[in-house]
PDB file of C-alpha atoms in Angstrom:
ATOM      1  CA  UNK F   1     -15.492  30.297   8.893  1.00  0.00           C
ATOM      2  CA  UNK F   2     -12.170  31.806   9.900  1.00  0.00           C
ATOM      3  CA  UNK F   3     -11.159  32.193   6.257  1.00  0.00           C
ATOM      4  CA  UNK F   4     -13.339  32.656   3.164  1.00  0.00           C
ATOM      5  CA  UNK F   5     -11.917  30.120   0.708  1.00  0.00           C
ATOM      6  CA  UNK F   6     -11.751  30.696  -3.035  1.00  0.00           C
ATOM      7  CA  UNK F   7     -11.439  27.568  -5.158  1.00  0.00           C
ATOM      8  CA  UNK F   8      -9.203  27.402  -8.262  1.00  0.00           C
ATOM      9  CA  UNK F   9     -12.150  27.361 -10.693  1.00  0.00           C
ATOM     10  CA  UNK F  10     -13.606  30.481  -9.043  1.00  0.00           C
ATOM     11  CA  UNK F  11     -10.588  32.704  -9.614  1.00  0.00           C
ATOM     12  CA  UNK F  12     -11.569  35.679 -11.759  1.00  0.00           C
ATOM     13  CA  UNK F  13      -9.901  36.266 -15.115  1.00  0.00           C
ATOM     14  CA  UNK F  14     -10.156  40.029 -14.671  1.00  0.00           C
ATOM     15  CA  UNK F  15      -7.164  42.175 -13.763  1.00  0.00           C
ATOM     16  CA  UNK F  16      -8.601  42.883 -10.316  1.00  0.00           C
ATOM     17  CA  UNK F  17      -8.890  39.190  -9.426  1.00  0.00           C
ATOM     18  CA  UNK F  18     -12.412  39.850  -8.145  1.00  0.00           C
ATOM     19  CA  UNK F  19     -14.617  36.854  -7.379  1.00  0.00           C
ATOM     20  CA  UNK F  20     -18.431  36.891  -7.435  1.00  0.00           C
ATOM     21  CA  UNK F  21     -20.250  34.720  -4.896  1.00  0.00           C
ATOM     22  CA  UNK F  22     -23.925  33.938  -5.679  1.00  0.00           C
ATOM     23  CA  UNK F  23     -26.745  34.809  -3.220  1.00  0.00           C
ATOM     24  CA  UNK F  24     -27.335  31.189  -2.210  1.00  0.00           C
ATOM     25  CA  UNK F  25     -23.656  30.500  -1.492  1.00  0.00           C
ATOM     26  CA  UNK F  26     -22.883  29.569   2.118  1.00  0.00           C
ATOM     27  CA  UNK F  27     -19.989  32.016   2.108  1.00  0.00           C
ATOM     28  CA  UNK F  28     -22.275  34.844   1.028  1.00  0.00           C
ATOM     29  CA  UNK F  29     -24.641  34.065   3.896  1.00  0.00           C
ATOM     30  CA  UNK F  30     -21.707  33.975   6.314  1.00  0.00           C
ATOM     31  CA  UNK F  31     -20.313  37.323   5.126  1.00  0.00           C
ATOM     32  CA  UNK F  32     -23.650  39.155   5.170  1.00  0.00           C
ATOM     33  CA  UNK F  33     -25.536  37.611   8.079  1.00  0.00           C
ATOM     34  CA  UNK F  34     -22.872  36.278  10.441  1.00  0.00           C
ATOM     35  CA  UNK F  35     -20.028  38.741   9.893  1.00  0.00           C
ATOM     36  CA  UNK F  36     -22.497  41.562   9.090  1.00  0.00           C
ATOM     37  CA  UNK F  37     -20.161  42.983   6.447  1.00  0.00           C
ATOM     38  CA  UNK F  38     -21.241  45.999   4.440  1.00  0.00           C
ATOM     39  CA  UNK F  39     -19.960  47.340   1.135  1.00  0.00           C
ATOM     40  CA  UNK F  40     -16.451  48.650   1.679  1.00  0.00           C
ATOM     41  CA  UNK F  41     -15.704  46.366   4.640  1.00  0.00           C
ATOM     42  CA  UNK F  42     -12.940  43.780   4.387  1.00  0.00           C
ATOM     43  CA  UNK F  43     -12.762  40.042   5.042  1.00  0.00           C
ATOM     44  CA  UNK F  44      -9.929  37.517   5.134  1.00  0.00           C
ATOM     45  CA  UNK F  45      -9.845  35.267   2.077  1.00  0.00           C
ATOM     46  CA  UNK F  46      -7.664  32.360   1.051  1.00  0.00           C
ATOM     47  CA  UNK F  47      -6.938  31.061  -2.432  1.00  0.00           C
ATOM     48  CA  UNK F  48      -6.568  27.311  -2.427  1.00  0.00           C
ATOM     49  CA  UNK F  49      -4.684  25.393  -5.108  1.00  0.00           C
ATOM     50  CA  UNK F  50      -5.663  22.143  -6.764  1.00  0.00           C
ATOM     51  CA  UNK F  51      -5.029  19.048  -4.614  1.00  0.00           C
ATOM     52  CA  UNK F  52      -2.724  17.660  -7.310  1.00  0.00           C
ATOM     53  CA  UNK F  53      -0.493  20.726  -6.950  1.00  0.00           C
ATOM     54  CA  UNK F  54       2.443  21.024  -4.585  1.00  0.00           C
ATOM     55  CA  UNK F  55       1.549  24.658  -3.862  1.00  0.00           C
ATOM     56  CA  UNK F  56       0.304  25.972  -0.528  1.00  0.00           C
ATOM     57  CA  UNK F  57      -1.999  28.759  -1.703  1.00  0.00           C
ATOM     58  CA  UNK F  58      -2.132  32.354  -0.496  1.00  0.00           C
ATOM     59  CA  UNK F  59      -4.140  34.670   1.768  1.00  0.00           C
ATOM     60  CA  UNK F  60      -5.145  38.311   1.672  1.00  0.00           C
ATOM     61  CA  UNK F  61      -7.733  40.859   2.667  1.00  0.00           C
ATOM     62  CA  UNK F  62     -10.592  41.500   0.227  1.00  0.00           C
ATOM     63  CA  UNK F  63     -13.042  44.356  -0.051  1.00  0.00           C
ATOM     64  CA  UNK F  64     -16.702  43.348   0.141  1.00  0.00           C
ATOM     65  CA  UNK F  65     -19.112  44.738  -2.469  1.00  0.00           C
ATOM     66  CA  UNK F  66     -22.810  43.906  -2.201  1.00  0.00           C
ATOM     67  CA  UNK F  67     -24.397  43.123  -5.562  1.00  0.00           C
ATOM     68  CA  UNK F  68     -27.950  43.888  -6.702  1.00  0.00           C
ATOM     69  CA  UNK F  69     -28.754  40.193  -7.080  1.00  0.00           C
ATOM     70  CA  UNK F  70     -28.052  39.576  -3.375  1.00  0.00           C
ATOM     71  CA  UNK F  71     -24.631  38.120  -3.962  1.00  0.00           C
ATOM     72  CA  UNK F  72     -21.212  39.410  -2.920  1.00  0.00           C
ATOM     73  CA  UNK F  73     -18.188  40.470  -4.909  1.00  0.00           C
ATOM     74  CA  UNK F  74     -14.794  40.060  -3.220  1.00  0.00           C
ATOM     75  CA  UNK F  75     -12.020  42.285  -4.524  1.00  0.00           C
ATOM     76  CA  UNK F  76      -8.548  41.278  -3.244  1.00  0.00           C
ATOM     77  CA  UNK F  77      -6.270  43.997  -1.902  1.00  0.00           C
ATOM     78  CA  UNK F  78      -2.906  43.297  -3.622  1.00  0.00           C
ATOM     79  CA  UNK F  79      -0.674  44.803  -0.920  1.00  0.00           C
ATOM     80  CA  UNK F  80      -2.097  42.368   1.668  1.00  0.00           C
ATOM     81  CA  UNK F  81      -1.426  39.247  -0.438  1.00  0.00           C
ATOM     82  CA  UNK F  82       0.933  36.753   1.233  1.00  0.00           C
ATOM     83  CA  UNK F  83       1.834  33.189   0.408  1.00  0.00           C
ATOM     84  CA  UNK F  84       0.692  30.680   3.016  1.00  0.00           C
ATOM     85  CA  UNK F  85       3.730  29.477   4.976  1.00  0.00           C
ATOM     86  CA  UNK F  86       5.138  26.011   4.630  1.00  0.00           C
ATOM     87  CA  UNK F  87       4.764  23.948   7.776  1.00  0.00           C
ATOM     88  CA  UNK F  88       4.900  20.356   9.100  1.00  0.00           C
ATOM     89  CA  UNK F  89       2.804  17.719   7.327  1.00  0.00           C
ATOM     90  CA  UNK F  90       0.700  14.812   8.598  1.00  0.00           C
ATOM     91  CA  UNK F  91      -0.711  11.895   6.633  1.00  0.00           C
ATOM     92  CA  UNK F  92      -3.562  10.120   8.416  1.00  0.00           C
ATOM     93  CA  UNK F  93      -4.161   6.436   7.695  1.00  0.00           C
ATOM     94  CA  UNK F  94      -7.655   5.632   8.948  1.00  0.00           C
ATOM     95  CA  UNK F  95      -9.365   2.242   8.845  1.00  0.00           C
ATOM     96  CA  UNK F  96     -12.874   2.986   7.593  1.00  0.00           C
ATOM     97  CA  UNK F  97     -14.997   3.792  10.671  1.00  0.00           C
ATOM     98  CA  UNK F  98     -18.734   3.954  11.368  1.00  0.00           C
ATOM     99  CA  UNK F  99     -20.209   6.202   8.602  1.00  0.00           C
ATOM    100  CA  UNK F 100     -21.667   8.812  10.959  1.00  0.00           C
ATOM    101  CA  UNK F 101     -18.291   9.178  12.688  1.00  0.00           C
ATOM    102  CA  UNK F 102     -16.456   9.515   9.391  1.00  0.00           C
ATOM    103  CA  UNK F 103     -18.892  12.222   8.280  1.00  0.00           C
ATOM    104  CA  UNK F 104     -18.252  14.070  11.532  1.00  0.00           C
ATOM    105  CA  UNK F 105     -14.486  13.599  11.225  1.00  0.00           C
ATOM    106  CA  UNK F 106     -13.907  15.008   7.719  1.00  0.00           C
ATOM    107  CA  UNK F 107     -14.085  18.715   8.684  1.00  0.00           C
ATOM    108  CA  UNK F 108     -12.400  18.097  12.045  1.00  0.00           C
ATOM    109  CA  UNK F 109      -9.427  16.270  10.507  1.00  0.00           C
ATOM    110  CA  UNK F 110      -8.898  18.893   7.821  1.00  0.00           C
ATOM    111  CA  UNK F 111      -9.106  21.804  10.259  1.00  0.00           C
ATOM    112  CA  UNK F 112      -5.634  20.696  11.431  1.00  0.00           C
ATOM    113  CA  UNK F 113      -3.295  22.790   9.298  1.00  0.00           C
ATOM    114  CA  UNK F 114      -0.664  20.039   9.249  1.00  0.00           C
ATOM    115  CA  UNK F 115      -2.916  17.376   7.720  1.00  0.00           C
ATOM    116  CA  UNK F 116      -2.205  17.201   3.987  1.00  0.00           C
ATOM    117  CA  UNK F 117      -3.342  13.687   3.184  1.00  0.00           C
ATOM    118  CA  UNK F 118      -5.989  11.224   4.377  1.00  0.00           C
ATOM    119  CA  UNK F 119      -5.775   7.547   3.406  1.00  0.00           C
ATOM    120  CA  UNK F 120      -8.895   5.485   4.146  1.00  0.00           C
ATOM    121  CA  UNK F 121      -8.189   1.745   4.237  1.00  0.00           C
ATOM    122  CA  UNK F 122     -10.187  -1.404   4.868  1.00  0.00           C
ATOM    123  CA  UNK F 123      -8.946  -3.242   7.954  1.00  0.00           C
ATOM    124  CA  UNK F 124      -9.505  -6.924   8.620  1.00  0.00           C
ATOM    125  CA  UNK F 125     -12.016  -6.036  11.348  1.00  0.00           C
ATOM    126  CA  UNK F 126     -13.660  -3.190   9.459  1.00  0.00           C
ATOM    127  CA  UNK F 127     -17.375  -3.669   8.897  1.00  0.00           C
ATOM    128  CA  UNK F 128     -17.810  -4.397   5.141  1.00  0.00           C
ATOM    129  CA  UNK F 129     -21.015  -2.348   5.093  1.00  0.00           C
ATOM    130  CA  UNK F 130     -19.053   0.750   6.089  1.00  0.00           C
ATOM    131  CA  UNK F 131     -17.173   0.572   2.780  1.00  0.00           C
ATOM    132  CA  UNK F 132     -20.443   1.471   0.993  1.00  0.00           C
ATOM    133  CA  UNK F 133     -20.893   4.663   3.004  1.00  0.00           C
ATOM    134  CA  UNK F 134     -21.776   7.868   1.166  1.00  0.00           C
ATOM    135  CA  UNK F 135     -19.195   9.589   3.377  1.00  0.00           C
ATOM    136  CA  UNK F 136     -16.559   7.974   1.122  1.00  0.00           C
ATOM    137  CA  UNK F 137     -17.909   9.724  -1.976  1.00  0.00           C
ATOM    138  CA  UNK F 138     -16.036  12.850  -3.191  1.00  0.00           C
ATOM    139  CA  UNK F 139     -19.352  14.683  -3.601  1.00  0.00           C
ATOM    140  CA  UNK F 140     -19.887  14.262   0.152  1.00  0.00           C
ATOM    141  CA  UNK F 141     -16.427  14.618   1.665  1.00  0.00           C
ATOM    142  CA  UNK F 142     -15.019  17.401  -0.526  1.00  0.00           C
ATOM    143  CA  UNK F 143     -17.432  20.105   0.786  1.00  0.00           C
ATOM    144  CA  UNK F 144     -16.714  18.874   4.331  1.00  0.00           C
ATOM    145  CA  UNK F 145     -12.977  19.152   3.734  1.00  0.00           C
ATOM    146  CA  UNK F 146     -13.479  22.748   2.573  1.00  0.00           C
ATOM    147  CA  UNK F 147     -15.418  23.517   5.759  1.00  0.00           C
ATOM    148  CA  UNK F 148     -12.549  22.124   7.836  1.00  0.00           C
ATOM    149  CA  UNK F 149      -9.979  24.134   5.892  1.00  0.00           C
ATOM    150  CA  UNK F 150     -12.035  27.289   6.323  1.00  0.00           C
ATOM    151  CA  UNK F 151     -12.328  26.680  10.056  1.00  0.00           C
ATOM    152  CA  UNK F 152      -8.594  26.034  10.322  1.00  0.00           C
ATOM    153  CA  UNK F 153      -7.751  29.137   8.294  1.00  0.00           C
ATOM    154  CA  UNK F 154      -5.668  27.126   5.843  1.00  0.00           C
ATOM    155  CA  UNK F 155      -5.203  27.085   2.070  1.00  0.00           C
ATOM    156  CA  UNK F 156      -2.941  24.080   1.627  1.00  0.00           C
ATOM    157  CA  UNK F 157      -5.016  21.338  -0.077  1.00  0.00           C
ATOM    158  CA  UNK F 158      -5.787  17.901   1.367  1.00  0.00           C
ATOM    159  CA  UNK F 159      -5.340  14.813  -0.770  1.00  0.00           C
ATOM    160  CA  UNK F 160      -7.653  11.846  -0.189  1.00  0.00           C
ATOM    161  CA  UNK F 161      -6.921   8.212  -1.094  1.00  0.00           C
ATOM    162  CA  UNK F 162      -9.704   5.631  -0.687  1.00  0.00           C
ATOM    163  CA  UNK F 163      -8.178   2.124  -0.591  1.00  0.00           C
ATOM    164  CA  UNK F 164     -10.851  -0.459   0.232  1.00  0.00           C
ATOM    165  CA  UNK F 165      -9.304  -3.534  -1.370  1.00  0.00           C
ATOM    166  CA  UNK F 166      -8.949  -6.648   0.786  1.00  0.00           C
ATOM    167  CA  UNK F 167      -5.141  -6.332   0.661  1.00  0.00           C
ATOM    168  CA  UNK F 168      -5.097  -2.613   1.494  1.00  0.00           C
ATOM    169  CA  UNK F 169      -3.087  -3.318   4.668  1.00  0.00           C
ATOM    170  CA  UNK F 170       0.075  -4.733   3.136  1.00  0.00           C
ATOM    171  CA  UNK F 171       3.631  -3.628   2.479  1.00  0.00           C
ATOM    172  CA  UNK F 172       2.996  -3.716  -1.278  1.00  0.00           C
ATOM    173  CA  UNK F 173      -0.064  -1.487  -0.980  1.00  0.00           C
ATOM    174  CA  UNK F 174       1.704   0.987   1.327  1.00  0.00           C
ATOM    175  CA  UNK F 175       4.704   1.046  -1.011  1.00  0.00           C
ATOM    176  CA  UNK F 176       2.458   2.111  -3.877  1.00  0.00           C
ATOM    177  CA  UNK F 177       1.151   4.916  -1.653  1.00  0.00           C
ATOM    178  CA  UNK F 178       4.675   6.006  -0.680  1.00  0.00           C
ATOM    179  CA  UNK F 179       4.140   5.267   3.021  1.00  0.00           C
ATOM    180  CA  UNK F 180       6.911   2.725   3.672  1.00  0.00           C
ATOM    181  CA  UNK F 181      10.219   3.574   5.290  1.00  0.00           C
ATOM    182  CA  UNK F 182      13.257   2.331   3.401  1.00  0.00           C
ATOM    183  CA  UNK F 183      14.901   0.095   5.995  1.00  0.00           C
ATOM    184  CA  UNK F 184      17.271  -2.671   5.017  1.00  0.00           C
ATOM    185  CA  UNK F 185      17.223  -3.903   8.602  1.00  0.00           C
ATOM    186  CA  UNK F 186      13.523  -4.858   8.663  1.00  0.00           C
ATOM    187  CA  UNK F 187      12.920  -8.103  10.509  1.00  0.00           C
ATOM    188  CA  UNK F 188      11.564  -9.688   7.350  1.00  0.00           C
ATOM    189  CA  UNK F 189      14.467  -8.404   5.260  1.00  0.00           C
ATOM    190  CA  UNK F 190      12.111  -7.120   2.559  1.00  0.00           C
ATOM    191  CA  UNK F 191      13.822  -5.568  -0.408  1.00  0.00           C
ATOM    192  CA  UNK F 192      13.402  -1.863  -0.886  1.00  0.00           C
ATOM    193  CA  UNK F 193      11.885  -0.188  -3.891  1.00  0.00           C
ATOM    194  CA  UNK F 194      11.799   3.197  -5.545  1.00  0.00           C
ATOM    195  CA  UNK F 195       8.556   3.958  -3.697  1.00  0.00           C
ATOM    196  CA  UNK F 196      10.116   3.474  -0.255  1.00  0.00           C
ATOM    197  CA  UNK F 197      10.995   6.687   1.558  1.00  0.00           C
ATOM    198  CA  UNK F 198      14.206   7.154   3.511  1.00  0.00           C
ATOM    199  CA  UNK F 199      13.801  10.569   5.112  1.00  0.00           C
ATOM    200  CA  UNK F 200      14.709  10.998   8.749  1.00  0.00           C
ATOM    201  CA  UNK F 201      12.274  13.904   9.046  1.00  0.00           C
ATOM    202  CA  UNK F 202       9.181  11.635   8.956  1.00  0.00           C
ATOM    203  CA  UNK F 203       7.783   9.883  12.023  1.00  0.00           C
ATOM    204  CA  UNK F 204       5.564   6.856  11.481  1.00  0.00           C
ATOM    205  CA  UNK F 205       3.101   6.314  14.306  1.00  0.00           C
ATOM    206  CA  UNK F 206       1.012   3.167  14.772  1.00  0.00           C
ATOM    207  CA  UNK F 207      -1.513   4.023  17.487  1.00  0.00           C
ATOM    208  CA  UNK F 208      -1.905   1.040  19.814  1.00  0.00           C
ATOM    209  CA  UNK F 209      -3.511   0.658  23.242  1.00  0.00           C
ATOM    210  CA  UNK F 210      -1.060  -2.093  24.187  1.00  0.00           C
ATOM    211  CA  UNK F 211      -1.973  -5.048  26.412  1.00  0.00           C
ATOM    212  CA  UNK F 212      -1.124  -6.616  29.776  1.00  0.00           C
ATOM    213  CA  UNK F 213       2.358  -7.550  28.579  1.00  0.00           C
ATOM    214  CA  UNK F 214       3.518  -4.372  26.852  1.00  0.00           C
ATOM    215  CA  UNK F 215       2.777  -0.686  26.930  1.00  0.00           C
ATOM    216  CA  UNK F 216       3.822   1.435  23.927  1.00  0.00           C
ATOM    217  CA  UNK F 217       5.510   4.789  24.602  1.00  0.00           C
ATOM    218  CA  UNK F 218       3.513   8.033  24.364  1.00  0.00           C
ATOM    219  CA  UNK F 219       2.995   9.299  20.811  1.00  0.00           C
ATOM    220  CA  UNK F 220       4.727  12.602  21.556  1.00  0.00           C
ATOM    221  CA  UNK F 221       7.886  10.813  22.703  1.00  0.00           C
ATOM    222  CA  UNK F 222       7.948   8.641  19.597  1.00  0.00           C
ATOM    223  CA  UNK F 223       7.698  11.678  17.307  1.00  0.00           C
ATOM    224  CA  UNK F 224      10.510  13.497  19.113  1.00  0.00           C
ATOM    225  CA  UNK F 225      12.728  10.386  19.112  1.00  0.00           C
ATOM    226  CA  UNK F 226      12.135   9.566  15.436  1.00  0.00           C
ATOM    227  CA  UNK F 227      12.618  13.076  14.135  1.00  0.00           C
ATOM    228  CA  UNK F 228      14.622  15.117  16.630  1.00  0.00           C
ATOM    229  CA  UNK F 229      15.637  18.239  14.723  1.00  0.00           C
ATOM    230  CA  UNK F 230      15.217  18.591  10.982  1.00  0.00           C
ATOM    231  CA  UNK F 231      17.869  20.180   8.792  1.00  0.00           C
ATOM    232  CA  UNK F 232      16.619  23.747   8.560  1.00  0.00           C
ATOM    233  CA  UNK F 233      19.383  24.773   6.195  1.00  0.00           C
ATOM    234  CA  UNK F 234      17.883  22.403   3.585  1.00  0.00           C
ATOM    235  CA  UNK F 235      14.412  23.929   4.060  1.00  0.00           C
ATOM    236  CA  UNK F 236      13.106  20.676   5.490  1.00  0.00           C
ATOM    237  CA  UNK F 237       9.972  20.429   7.592  1.00  0.00           C
ATOM    238  CA  UNK F 238       9.105  17.541   9.913  1.00  0.00           C
ATOM    239  CA  UNK F 239       6.260  15.230   8.945  1.00  0.00           C
ATOM    240  CA  UNK F 240       4.389  12.252  10.357  1.00  0.00           C
ATOM    241  CA  UNK F 241       2.203   9.376   9.219  1.00  0.00           C
ATOM    242  CA  UNK F 242      -0.384   8.365  11.831  1.00  0.00           C
ATOM    243  CA  UNK F 243      -2.352   5.101  11.618  1.00  0.00           C
ATOM    244  CA  UNK F 244      -5.670   4.736  13.473  1.00  0.00           C
ATOM    245  CA  UNK F 245      -7.577   1.447  13.468  1.00  0.00           C
ATOM    246  CA  UNK F 246     -11.294   0.664  13.182  1.00  0.00           C
ATOM    247  CA  UNK F 247     -13.774   0.310  16.064  1.00  0.00           C
ATOM    248  CA  UNK F 248     -12.683  -3.274  16.677  1.00  0.00           C
ATOM    249  CA  UNK F 249      -9.001  -2.426  16.389  1.00  0.00           C
ATOM    250  CA  UNK F 250      -6.149  -3.753  14.289  1.00  0.00           C
ATOM    251  CA  UNK F 251      -5.384  -7.478  14.128  1.00  0.00           C
ATOM    252  CA  UNK F 252      -2.011  -8.811  15.298  1.00  0.00           C
ATOM    253  CA  UNK F 253      -1.156  -9.490  11.670  1.00  0.00           C
ATOM    254  CA  UNK F 254      -1.890  -5.914  10.670  1.00  0.00           C
ATOM    255  CA  UNK F 255       0.184  -4.642  13.572  1.00  0.00           C
ATOM    256  CA  UNK F 256       3.142  -6.715  12.355  1.00  0.00           C
ATOM    257  CA  UNK F 257       2.789  -5.306   8.840  1.00  0.00           C
ATOM    258  CA  UNK F 258       2.891  -1.726  10.118  1.00  0.00           C
ATOM    259  CA  UNK F 259       5.692  -2.174  12.635  1.00  0.00           C
ATOM    260  CA  UNK F 260       7.891  -4.946  11.232  1.00  0.00           C
ATOM    261  CA  UNK F 261       7.481  -4.392   7.495  1.00  0.00           C
ATOM    262  CA  UNK F 262       6.679  -0.709   6.996  1.00  0.00           C
ATOM    263  CA  UNK F 263       8.822   1.093   9.578  1.00  0.00           C
ATOM    264  CA  UNK F 264       6.086   2.286  11.939  1.00  0.00           C
ATOM    265  CA  UNK F 265       6.506   2.474  15.719  1.00  0.00           C
ATOM    266  CA  UNK F 266       3.756   1.606  18.171  1.00  0.00           C
ATOM    267  CA  UNK F 267       2.625   4.522  20.322  1.00  0.00           C
ATOM    268  CA  UNK F 268      -0.227   5.259  22.673  1.00  0.00           C
ATOM    269  CA  UNK F 269      -2.402   8.245  23.628  1.00  0.00           C
ATOM    270  CA  UNK F 270      -2.648   7.273  27.280  1.00  0.00           C
ATOM    271  CA  UNK F 271      -4.149   4.401  29.224  1.00  0.00           C
ATOM    272  CA  UNK F 272      -7.776   5.052  28.182  1.00  0.00           C
ATOM    273  CA  UNK F 273      -9.490   3.015  25.475  1.00  0.00           C
ATOM    274  CA  UNK F 274     -10.791   5.665  23.077  1.00  0.00           C
ATOM    275  CA  UNK F 275     -13.460   5.712  20.392  1.00  0.00           C
ATOM    276  CA  UNK F 276     -12.123   6.060  16.863  1.00  0.00           C
ATOM    277  CA  UNK F 277     -13.188   9.676  16.478  1.00  0.00           C
ATOM    278  CA  UNK F 278     -11.679  10.593  19.857  1.00  0.00           C
ATOM    279  CA  UNK F 279      -8.433   8.775  18.997  1.00  0.00           C
ATOM    280  CA  UNK F 280      -8.181  10.584  15.650  1.00  0.00           C
ATOM    281  CA  UNK F 281      -8.624  14.047  17.153  1.00  0.00           C
ATOM    282  CA  UNK F 282      -6.365  13.348  20.147  1.00  0.00           C
ATOM    283  CA  UNK F 283      -3.698  11.725  18.002  1.00  0.00           C
ATOM    284  CA  UNK F 284      -3.609  14.533  15.465  1.00  0.00           C
ATOM    285  CA  UNK F 285      -3.459  17.132  18.227  1.00  0.00           C
ATOM    286  CA  UNK F 286      -0.561  15.440  20.029  1.00  0.00           C
ATOM    287  CA  UNK F 287       1.420  14.638  16.869  1.00  0.00           C
ATOM    288  CA  UNK F 288       0.844  18.119  15.424  1.00  0.00           C
ATOM    289  CA  UNK F 289       2.124  19.732  18.639  1.00  0.00           C
ATOM    290  CA  UNK F 290       5.156  17.409  18.676  1.00  0.00           C
ATOM    291  CA  UNK F 291       6.003  18.314  15.073  1.00  0.00           C
ATOM    292  CA  UNK F 292       5.800  21.984  16.007  1.00  0.00           C
ATOM    293  CA  UNK F 293       8.232  21.284  18.871  1.00  0.00           C
ATOM    294  CA  UNK F 294      10.691  19.712  16.439  1.00  0.00           C
ATOM    295  CA  UNK F 295      10.359  22.596  13.997  1.00  0.00           C
ATOM    296  CA  UNK F 296      10.692  25.278  16.676  1.00  0.00           C
ATOM    297  CA  UNK F 297      13.808  23.670  18.122  1.00  0.00           C
ATOM    298  CA  UNK F 298      15.269  23.351  14.638  1.00  0.00           C
ATOM    299  CA  UNK F 299      14.555  27.045  13.994  1.00  0.00           C
ATOM    300  CA  UNK F 300      16.268  28.032  17.234  1.00  0.00           C
ATOM    301  CA  UNK F 301      19.310  25.898  16.470  1.00  0.00           C
ATOM    302  CA  UNK F 302      19.528  27.314  12.969  1.00  0.00           C
ATOM    303  CA  UNK F 303      19.486  30.882  14.316  1.00  0.00           C
ATOM    304  CA  UNK F 304      22.174  30.047  16.914  1.00  0.00           C
ATOM    305  CA  UNK F 305      24.458  28.656  14.198  1.00  0.00           C
ATOM    306  CA  UNK F 306      23.954  31.728  12.008  1.00  0.00           C
ATOM    307  CA  UNK F 307      24.915  34.045  14.873  1.00  0.00           C
ATOM    308  CA  UNK F 308      28.047  32.061  15.763  1.00  0.00           C
TER     309      UNK F 308
END
């Protein structure tokens, strides 16, 4: 744990904002046995907000007090309290993978500070049995998400959408989820709707290995080309939507829906054929770094304009 997370329902109602962790809590064990913290020592804590909120949470230092019952009381130090910074955002669309891989991926995905939403969909080639996995249950994935957030030192919540209907890969479905780019020049000339998005600060990446006839551009290049520099004066931050297929890949029909109907661009992570879990981690790392490039360049340009 790089950050001890405090959930909304754990926030104390006292004036001090102190939070009591029970003896059998994993965080208590980590503070006492791993960090070897004594009474009077401090630890880094983060207050997360509800996933339905648009907030980003806050961080601070807290004083550790050992309790007689074996638990720990954390007392925040007000002068160290800071709001977590706003930063780029990534939505991951993931065709439901092998259950063991999904269970492994939950904390890894959410350790990326940019990931704010995970949409699990049923692809045409997804194994129907995978849709019954316990790893898709909130009681299983929510604690794993918290572990990932703690490892990543983040307080911004992660929203999860589980969409396992047979028509989950469709323009209509993606419109309802707010994932479609408003583009009147789509090849199919689909009409736009209120749920289409038309922001130039969002890159839509359809990860594709390509074939003998065509090779998609690298994912980093696609992000930089689609976004460029965001308008810093409007407090905008770059974002991306990344789609990763199941073990058997996307069908040609699904690829057309993403690219021709929903405004995604095909991109690759290199010439290697990767496992789903490897593709997810590699893709998020590359796209996250590319978004940071866009934001950093925008910040530099904004500062140059202010000094001129």
